[in-house]
Amino acid sequence: MLRASVIVALAAIALCLAGERLAADGGKASGIDEVISKSEKIYAEAGHFSAKFRQSLSGGGFFEDETTSGVMIIGYPDRFRIESPEQTLVSDGDSLWSYSVENKQVTIEAMNDLNALVTPADYLFRFKEHYEVRSDTLVSLEGKKAYKLHLLALAKDEIVKELDLYIDSSSYLIVRAAYRDPNDNLVTLDFSDWKLKIKTQPDDFRFQTPSGVEEIRVP
């Protein structure tokens, strides 16, 4: 959800992963393709859905890890609302509102002008457009089985060069996304409490600036 280091810089502390090749069933490419298709289909058919998230941003010892948590609401395919105690990010598909609680400022920008932006769609259901699966492993994540996919960007100018996705083996929902931002910080996002086919209002995907908050519109 935030530039690449901020926009979804919502995540959690990495856990120990015990790996065994997904190829336990023969390692056929069609097997993981089916997993990905099932996962993407869930979000497409849900239309509107929400989840809780935990995020960690690790600089590899250069500064203390930053962690936060919150809730995100998604309107398939390109609307979202991401709320944490520190900030709120809202998009109606055309504009992005970035509200900083500490600075008492909200920045309003056009989505098509934001090249260094990582949106929920990038790691939930649009990753096949920009990445190829280079490895797939069945791992244990918080006591549950998950498919771990290691993805490499197809284009050299992609903001996120590599991406690890974890798909729950029974529900086919994304439970973790991890990647390095342009500053080489490790961004980890853990998702829980998925709710599908929820009811939303148009105002959920537009930001109402609170009284006393400065608006900054980027041309």
XYZ file of C-alpha atoms in Angstrom:
219
model
C 0.000 0.000 0.000
C 3.399 5.129 -0.191
C 5.949 4.907 -2.894
C 7.524 1.548 -3.415
C 9.006 1.858 0.052
C 5.860 3.332 1.526
C 2.915 2.387 -0.578
C 2.321 -0.804 0.779
C 4.950 -0.639 3.197
C 2.696 -2.574 5.487
C 4.109 -5.945 6.597
C 5.526 -8.197 9.250
C 8.569 -9.899 10.673
C 9.814 -12.681 8.451
C 9.238 -16.188 9.786
C 11.345 -19.305 9.367
C 10.154 -21.176 6.336
C 10.577 -24.925 5.934
C 10.699 -25.628 2.224
C 9.884 -28.593 0.096
C 9.519 -28.361 -3.651
C 6.021 -27.839 -4.921
C 7.267 -30.316 -7.465
C 6.292 -32.990 -5.012
C 3.410 -33.506 -7.418
C 5.773 -33.762 -10.349
C 6.812 -30.116 -10.561
C 4.607 -29.422 -13.549
C 4.323 -25.775 -14.549
C 0.599 -26.290 -15.020
C 0.306 -27.045 -11.286
C 1.481 -23.617 -10.159
C -0.384 -21.949 -13.029
C -3.560 -23.457 -11.621
C -2.751 -22.112 -8.140
C -2.194 -18.618 -9.526
C -5.355 -18.743 -11.634
C -7.447 -19.854 -8.665
C -6.025 -17.063 -6.512
C -6.628 -14.347 -9.097
C -10.133 -15.636 -9.803
C -11.103 -15.284 -6.136
C -10.324 -11.555 -6.139
C -11.886 -10.916 -9.530
C -15.147 -12.604 -8.540
C -15.208 -10.974 -5.096
C -15.329 -7.498 -6.633
C -14.923 -5.769 -3.271
C -12.945 -7.232 -0.385
C -10.945 -6.271 2.677
C -8.121 -7.586 4.839
C -6.049 -6.697 7.847
C -2.346 -6.214 7.276
C 0.920 -6.027 9.154
C 3.905 -4.374 7.547
C 7.586 -4.216 8.311
C 10.231 -2.142 6.616
C 13.778 -3.380 7.254
C 16.891 -1.512 6.213
C 19.280 -4.340 6.976
C 20.787 -2.816 10.113
C 21.121 0.758 8.882
C 18.097 1.815 10.956
C 15.561 0.203 13.233
C 12.858 -1.851 11.580
C 9.593 0.021 11.146
C 6.354 -1.845 11.692
C 2.732 -0.860 11.381
C -0.660 -2.463 10.896
C -4.046 -1.523 9.590
C -6.881 -2.377 7.246
C -7.239 -2.198 3.490
C -10.375 -2.194 1.344
C -10.105 -3.038 -2.356
C -12.520 -2.337 -5.188
C -11.432 -4.602 -8.039
C -9.406 -3.802 -10.056
C -7.864 -0.399 -9.249
C -9.579 1.241 -6.272
C -8.269 0.919 -2.751
C -8.214 2.388 0.722
C -5.311 1.589 3.060
C -5.494 2.877 6.611
C -2.898 2.696 9.373
C -2.340 4.876 12.462
C 0.342 6.826 10.585
C -1.263 7.408 7.214
C -4.176 6.802 4.892
C -3.872 6.042 1.160
C -6.972 6.240 -1.001
C -7.458 5.834 -4.750
C -10.560 5.945 -6.928
C -8.510 4.629 -9.846
C -7.731 8.104 -11.178
C -6.317 10.005 -8.194
C -4.284 9.072 -5.129
C -4.752 10.786 -1.774
C -1.802 10.333 0.628
C -2.638 11.575 4.112
C 0.100 11.913 6.730
C -1.302 12.108 10.252
C 1.953 13.454 11.707
C 2.418 16.182 9.069
C -1.284 17.037 8.875
C -1.010 17.069 5.095
C -2.752 15.261 2.265
C -1.100 15.063 -1.144
C -3.329 14.569 -4.196
C -1.766 13.161 -7.366
C -2.883 11.556 -10.616
C -2.403 7.797 -10.577
C -1.021 7.696 -14.119
C 1.783 10.078 -13.073
C 3.028 7.790 -10.307
C 5.671 5.522 -11.780
C 7.206 4.553 -8.434
C 3.961 3.250 -7.034
C 3.226 -0.252 -5.787
C -0.517 -0.809 -5.486
C -2.463 -3.749 -4.022
C -3.251 -4.959 -7.546
C 0.477 -5.398 -8.212
C 0.830 -8.191 -5.661
C -2.714 -9.550 -5.413
C -3.957 -10.184 -8.933
C -1.912 -8.387 -11.600
C 1.542 -9.767 -10.957
C 1.398 -12.157 -13.951
C 1.430 -9.109 -16.250
C 4.839 -8.002 -14.997
C 6.569 -11.056 -13.531
C 7.474 -14.628 -14.317
C 7.608 -17.431 -11.756
C 11.205 -18.568 -11.327
C 10.637 -20.998 -8.459
C 7.770 -22.405 -6.411
C 7.982 -24.092 -3.035
C 5.547 -25.476 -0.498
C 6.395 -23.949 2.898
C 5.052 -23.715 6.431
C 3.940 -20.203 7.334
C 2.612 -19.670 10.853
C 1.691 -23.338 11.021
C -0.158 -23.410 7.690
C 0.924 -24.646 4.279
C 1.488 -21.996 1.637
C 2.836 -21.886 -1.894
C 5.860 -19.578 -2.043
C 6.411 -18.078 -5.503
C 9.628 -16.275 -6.357
C 8.930 -13.826 -9.180
C 11.318 -11.889 -11.422
C 10.311 -8.761 -13.306
C 9.885 -9.116 -17.055
C 10.949 -5.499 -17.731
C 14.238 -3.928 -16.636
C 12.524 -0.682 -15.605
C 10.126 -2.387 -13.178
C 10.266 -0.676 -9.747
C 10.193 -3.998 -7.881
C 12.733 -6.329 -9.509
C 11.907 -9.441 -7.474
C 8.827 -10.410 -5.499
C 8.014 -13.294 -3.172
C 4.341 -14.207 -2.873
C 2.796 -16.681 -0.438
C -0.569 -18.206 -1.356
C -2.506 -20.203 1.243
C -2.705 -23.796 -0.007
C -6.327 -24.272 1.056
C -7.993 -20.886 0.511
C -5.750 -19.667 -2.369
C -5.660 -16.194 -0.801
C -2.442 -14.168 -0.667
C -1.094 -14.266 2.888
C 2.271 -12.559 2.384
C 4.133 -10.397 -0.118
C 7.793 -9.464 0.272
C 10.036 -7.346 -1.933
C 12.892 -4.836 -1.863
C 12.137 -1.218 -2.672
C 14.434 1.054 -4.762
C 16.370 1.922 -1.571
C 17.016 -1.802 -0.948
C 14.734 -1.877 2.088
C 12.923 -5.159 2.614
C 9.165 -4.582 2.626
C 7.078 -7.432 4.031
C 3.290 -7.459 4.080
C 1.270 -10.068 5.946
C -2.472 -10.330 5.338
C -5.216 -11.858 7.490
C -8.966 -11.804 8.115
C -9.909 -11.654 4.445
C -13.542 -10.673 3.813
C -14.857 -11.181 0.269
C -17.802 -9.643 -1.577
C -18.226 -6.886 0.985
C -20.460 -3.870 0.508
C -18.724 -0.557 -0.093
C -19.722 3.044 -0.733
C -18.272 5.421 -3.362
C -16.869 7.565 -0.538
C -14.739 4.617 0.586
C -12.489 5.312 -2.407
C -12.355 9.098 -2.104
C -10.655 10.976 0.711
C -12.397 13.682 2.693
C -9.753 16.078 3.987
C -10.184 16.645 7.750
C -10.475 20.150 9.114
C -7.074 21.730 9.735
C -5.254 19.464 7.269
C -3.298 21.065 4.429
C -4.043 19.906 0.858
C -1.192 19.722 -1.630
C -2.187 19.104 -5.238
C 0.580 17.888 -7.517
C 0.120 19.236 -11.072
